[in-house]
PDB file of C-alpha atoms in Angstrom:
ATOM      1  CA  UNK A   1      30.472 -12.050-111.352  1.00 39.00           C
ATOM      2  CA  UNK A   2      33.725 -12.155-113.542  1.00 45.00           C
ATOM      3  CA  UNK A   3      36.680 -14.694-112.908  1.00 48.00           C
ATOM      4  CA  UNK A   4      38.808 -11.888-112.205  1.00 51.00           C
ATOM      5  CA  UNK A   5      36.134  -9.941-109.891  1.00 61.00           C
ATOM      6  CA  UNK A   6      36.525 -13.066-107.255  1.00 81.00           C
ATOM      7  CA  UNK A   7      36.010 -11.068-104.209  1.00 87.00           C
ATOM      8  CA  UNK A   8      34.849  -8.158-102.164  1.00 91.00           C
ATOM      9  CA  UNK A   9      35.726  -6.196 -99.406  1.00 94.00           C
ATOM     10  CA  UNK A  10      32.624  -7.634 -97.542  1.00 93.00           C
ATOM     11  CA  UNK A  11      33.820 -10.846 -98.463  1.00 90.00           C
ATOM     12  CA  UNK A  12      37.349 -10.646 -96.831  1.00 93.00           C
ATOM     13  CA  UNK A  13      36.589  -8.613 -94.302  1.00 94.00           C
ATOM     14  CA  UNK A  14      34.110 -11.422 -92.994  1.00 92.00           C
ATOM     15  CA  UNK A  15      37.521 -13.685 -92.865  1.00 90.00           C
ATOM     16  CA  UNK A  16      39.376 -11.517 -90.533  1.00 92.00           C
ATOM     17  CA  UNK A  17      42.159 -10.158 -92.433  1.00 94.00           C
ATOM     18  CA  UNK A  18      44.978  -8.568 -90.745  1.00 94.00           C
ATOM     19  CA  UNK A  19      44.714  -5.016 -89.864  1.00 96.00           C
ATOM     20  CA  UNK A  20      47.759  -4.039 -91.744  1.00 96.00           C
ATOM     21  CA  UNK A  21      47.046  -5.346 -94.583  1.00 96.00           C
ATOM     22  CA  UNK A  22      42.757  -4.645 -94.773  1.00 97.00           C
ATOM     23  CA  UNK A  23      44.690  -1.038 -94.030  1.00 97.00           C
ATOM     24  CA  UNK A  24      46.713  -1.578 -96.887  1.00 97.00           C
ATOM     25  CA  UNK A  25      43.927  -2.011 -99.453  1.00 97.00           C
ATOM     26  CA  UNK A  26      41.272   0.188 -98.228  1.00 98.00           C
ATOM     27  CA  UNK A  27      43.991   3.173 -98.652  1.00 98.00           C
ATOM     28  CA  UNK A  28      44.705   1.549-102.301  1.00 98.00           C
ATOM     29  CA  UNK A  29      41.171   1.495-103.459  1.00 98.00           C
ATOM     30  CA  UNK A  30      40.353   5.220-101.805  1.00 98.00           C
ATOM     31  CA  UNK A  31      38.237   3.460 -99.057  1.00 97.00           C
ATOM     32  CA  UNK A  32      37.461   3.699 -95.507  1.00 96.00           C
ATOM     33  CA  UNK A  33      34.842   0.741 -95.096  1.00 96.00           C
ATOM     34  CA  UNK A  34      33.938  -2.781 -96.717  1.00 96.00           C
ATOM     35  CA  UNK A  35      31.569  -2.641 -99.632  1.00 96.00           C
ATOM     36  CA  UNK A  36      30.171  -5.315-102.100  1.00 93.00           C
ATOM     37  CA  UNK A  37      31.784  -3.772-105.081  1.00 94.00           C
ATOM     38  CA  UNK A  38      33.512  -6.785-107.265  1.00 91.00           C
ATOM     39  CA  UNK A  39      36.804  -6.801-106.737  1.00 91.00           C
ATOM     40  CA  UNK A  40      39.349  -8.078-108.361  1.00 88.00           C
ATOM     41  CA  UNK A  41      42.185 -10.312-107.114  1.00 86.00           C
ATOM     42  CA  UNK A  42      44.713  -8.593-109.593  1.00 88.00           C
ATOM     43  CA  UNK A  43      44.248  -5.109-107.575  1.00 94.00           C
ATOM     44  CA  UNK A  44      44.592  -7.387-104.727  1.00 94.00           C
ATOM     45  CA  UNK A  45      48.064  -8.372-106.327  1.00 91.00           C
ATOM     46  CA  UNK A  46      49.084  -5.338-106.928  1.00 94.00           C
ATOM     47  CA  UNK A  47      48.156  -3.245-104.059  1.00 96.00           C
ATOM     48  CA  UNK A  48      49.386  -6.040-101.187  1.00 96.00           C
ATOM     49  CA  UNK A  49      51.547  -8.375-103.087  1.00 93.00           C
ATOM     50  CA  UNK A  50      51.175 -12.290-103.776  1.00 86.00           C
ATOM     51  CA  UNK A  51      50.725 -13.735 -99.708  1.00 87.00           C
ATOM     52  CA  UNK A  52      47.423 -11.368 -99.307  1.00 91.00           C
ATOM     53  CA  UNK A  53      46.210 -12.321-103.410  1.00 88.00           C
ATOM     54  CA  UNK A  54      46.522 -15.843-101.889  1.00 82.00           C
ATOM     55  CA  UNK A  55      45.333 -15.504 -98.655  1.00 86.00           C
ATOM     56  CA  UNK A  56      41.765 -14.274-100.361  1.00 86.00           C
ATOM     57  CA  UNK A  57      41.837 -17.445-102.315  1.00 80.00           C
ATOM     58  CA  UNK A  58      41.803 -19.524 -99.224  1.00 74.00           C
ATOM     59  CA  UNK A  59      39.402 -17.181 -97.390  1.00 71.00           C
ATOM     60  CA  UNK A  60      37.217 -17.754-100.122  1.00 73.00           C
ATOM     61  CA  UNK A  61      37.716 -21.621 -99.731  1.00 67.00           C
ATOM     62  CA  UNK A  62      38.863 -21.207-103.301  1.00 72.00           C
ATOM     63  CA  UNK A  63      42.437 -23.504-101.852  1.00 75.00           C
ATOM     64  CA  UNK A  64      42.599 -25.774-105.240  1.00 79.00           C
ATOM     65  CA  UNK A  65      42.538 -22.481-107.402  1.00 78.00           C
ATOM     66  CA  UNK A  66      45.782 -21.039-104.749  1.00 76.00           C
ATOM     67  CA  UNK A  67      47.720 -24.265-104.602  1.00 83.00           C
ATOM     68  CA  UNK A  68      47.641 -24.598-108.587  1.00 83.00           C
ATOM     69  CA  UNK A  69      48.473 -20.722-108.645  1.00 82.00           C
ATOM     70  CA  UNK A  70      51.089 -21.355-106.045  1.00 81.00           C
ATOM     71  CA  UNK A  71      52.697 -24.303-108.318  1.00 88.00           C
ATOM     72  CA  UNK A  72      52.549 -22.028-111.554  1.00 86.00           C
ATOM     73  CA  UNK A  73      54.168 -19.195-109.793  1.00 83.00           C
ATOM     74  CA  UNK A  74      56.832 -21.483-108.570  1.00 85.00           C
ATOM     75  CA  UNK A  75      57.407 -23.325-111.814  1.00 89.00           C
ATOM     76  CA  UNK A  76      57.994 -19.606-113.285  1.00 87.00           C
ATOM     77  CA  UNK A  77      61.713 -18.996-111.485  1.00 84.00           C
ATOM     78  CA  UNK A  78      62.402 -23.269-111.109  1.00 87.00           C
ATOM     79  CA  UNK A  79      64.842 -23.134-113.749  1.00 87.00           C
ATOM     80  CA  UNK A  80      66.990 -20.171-111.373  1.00 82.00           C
ATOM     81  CA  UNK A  81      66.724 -22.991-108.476  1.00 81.00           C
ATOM     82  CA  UNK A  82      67.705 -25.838-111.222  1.00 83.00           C
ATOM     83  CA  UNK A  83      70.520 -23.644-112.362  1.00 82.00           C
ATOM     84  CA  UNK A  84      72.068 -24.058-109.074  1.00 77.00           C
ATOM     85  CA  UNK A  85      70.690 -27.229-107.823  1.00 80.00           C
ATOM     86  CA  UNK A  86      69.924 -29.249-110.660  1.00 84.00           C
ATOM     87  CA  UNK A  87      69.359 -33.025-108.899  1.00 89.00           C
ATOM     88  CA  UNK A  88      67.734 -31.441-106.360  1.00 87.00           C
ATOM     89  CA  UNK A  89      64.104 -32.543-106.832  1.00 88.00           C
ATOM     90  CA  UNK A  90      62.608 -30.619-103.823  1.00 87.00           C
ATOM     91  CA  UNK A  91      61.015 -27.995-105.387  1.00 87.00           C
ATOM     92  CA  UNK A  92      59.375 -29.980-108.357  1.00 89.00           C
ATOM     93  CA  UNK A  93      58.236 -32.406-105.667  1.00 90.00           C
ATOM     94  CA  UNK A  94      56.619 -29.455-104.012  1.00 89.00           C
ATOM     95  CA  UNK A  95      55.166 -28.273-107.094  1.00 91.00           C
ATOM     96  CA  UNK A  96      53.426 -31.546-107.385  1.00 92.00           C
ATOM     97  CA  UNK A  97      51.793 -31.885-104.239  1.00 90.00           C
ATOM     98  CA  UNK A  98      50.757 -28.471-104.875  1.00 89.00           C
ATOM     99  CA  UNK A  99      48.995 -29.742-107.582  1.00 91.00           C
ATOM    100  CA  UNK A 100      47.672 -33.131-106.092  1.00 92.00           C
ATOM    101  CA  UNK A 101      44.339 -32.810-105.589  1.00 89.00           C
ATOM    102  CA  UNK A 102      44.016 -35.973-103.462  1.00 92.00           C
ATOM    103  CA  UNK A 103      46.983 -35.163-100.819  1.00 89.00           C
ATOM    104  CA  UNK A 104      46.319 -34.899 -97.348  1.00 89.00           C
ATOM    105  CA  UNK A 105      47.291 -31.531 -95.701  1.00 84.00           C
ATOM    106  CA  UNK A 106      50.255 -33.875 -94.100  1.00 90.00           C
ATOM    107  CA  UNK A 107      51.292 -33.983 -97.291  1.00 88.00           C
ATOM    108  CA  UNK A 108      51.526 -30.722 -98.347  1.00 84.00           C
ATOM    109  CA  UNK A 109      53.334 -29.585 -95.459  1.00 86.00           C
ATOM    110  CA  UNK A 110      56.017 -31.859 -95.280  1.00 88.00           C
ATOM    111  CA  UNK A 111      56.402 -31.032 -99.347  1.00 84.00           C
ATOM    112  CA  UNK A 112      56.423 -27.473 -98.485  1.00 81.00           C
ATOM    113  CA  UNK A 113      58.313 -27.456 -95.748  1.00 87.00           C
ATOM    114  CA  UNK A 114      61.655 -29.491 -97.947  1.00 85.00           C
ATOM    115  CA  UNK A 115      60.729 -26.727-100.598  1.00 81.00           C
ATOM    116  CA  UNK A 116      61.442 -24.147 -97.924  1.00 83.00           C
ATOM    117  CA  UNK A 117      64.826 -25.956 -96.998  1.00 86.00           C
ATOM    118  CA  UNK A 118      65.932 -26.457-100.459  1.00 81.00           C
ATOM    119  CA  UNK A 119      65.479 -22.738-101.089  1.00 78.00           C
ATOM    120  CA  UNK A 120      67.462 -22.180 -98.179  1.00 83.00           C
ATOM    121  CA  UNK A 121      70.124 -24.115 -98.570  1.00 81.00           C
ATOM    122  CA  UNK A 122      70.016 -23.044-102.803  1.00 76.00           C
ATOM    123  CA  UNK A 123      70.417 -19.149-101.358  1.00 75.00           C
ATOM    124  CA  UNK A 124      73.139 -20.641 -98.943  1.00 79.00           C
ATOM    125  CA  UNK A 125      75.132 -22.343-102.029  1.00 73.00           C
ATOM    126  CA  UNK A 126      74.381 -18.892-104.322  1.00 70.00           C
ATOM    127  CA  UNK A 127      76.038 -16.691-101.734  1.00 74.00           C
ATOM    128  CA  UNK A 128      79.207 -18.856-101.020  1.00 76.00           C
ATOM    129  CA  UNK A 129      79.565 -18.676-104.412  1.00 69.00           C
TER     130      UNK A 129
END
């Protein structure tokens, strides 16, 4: 199978995906059932955005491939949260654990969740402005 056929709709559907969105992409692909036809976590992408692309990562148990996708995506708009924030180190720090192989799911979700303030409190300081 290709990198970019990672999945298919067997595959997911054996995960339990929400109903909205397995209604989502069967409607996207012209399908009413789960087959093994590769599929390809671009159409993924495009038909149910970027939380279901990286929800079939994890499903997969492919989590180091969606944490360093996660931390590229992120470093992709940093500079708009540096712009505003720019000795805030939140974000990078998050991007880092994203990318630490060796942290402990503690970790990661005390990173994540001071990303998640620092992008509130960045939106916050972008709107009084």
């Amino acid at each position: 199978m290709e990198y970019n056929s990672i999945t298919t709709l067997n595959e997911i559907r054996a995960h339990a995906p929400c109903k909205e969105g397995w209604e989502k992409l069967l409607a996207h692909l012209g399908k009413t059932k789960a087959d093994d036809e590769p599929l390809a976590l671009l159409t993924i992408l495009e038909s149910n955005g970027l939380d279901d692309a990286l929800w079939c990562l994890r499903a997969k148990s492919l989590d180091r491939l969606s944490r360093h996708f996660q931390a590229w995506c992120a470093e992709q708009v940093l500079h708009h949260f540096e712009t505003e924030r720019p000795n805030d180190t939140r974000a990078r720090d998050q991007i880092a654990m994203l990318r630490n192989d060796n942290a402990t799911e503690s970790d990661r979700e005390a990173a994540r969740d001071a990303a998640w303030e620092a992008a509130r409190d960045a939106a916050w300081g972008a709107a009084r402005a």
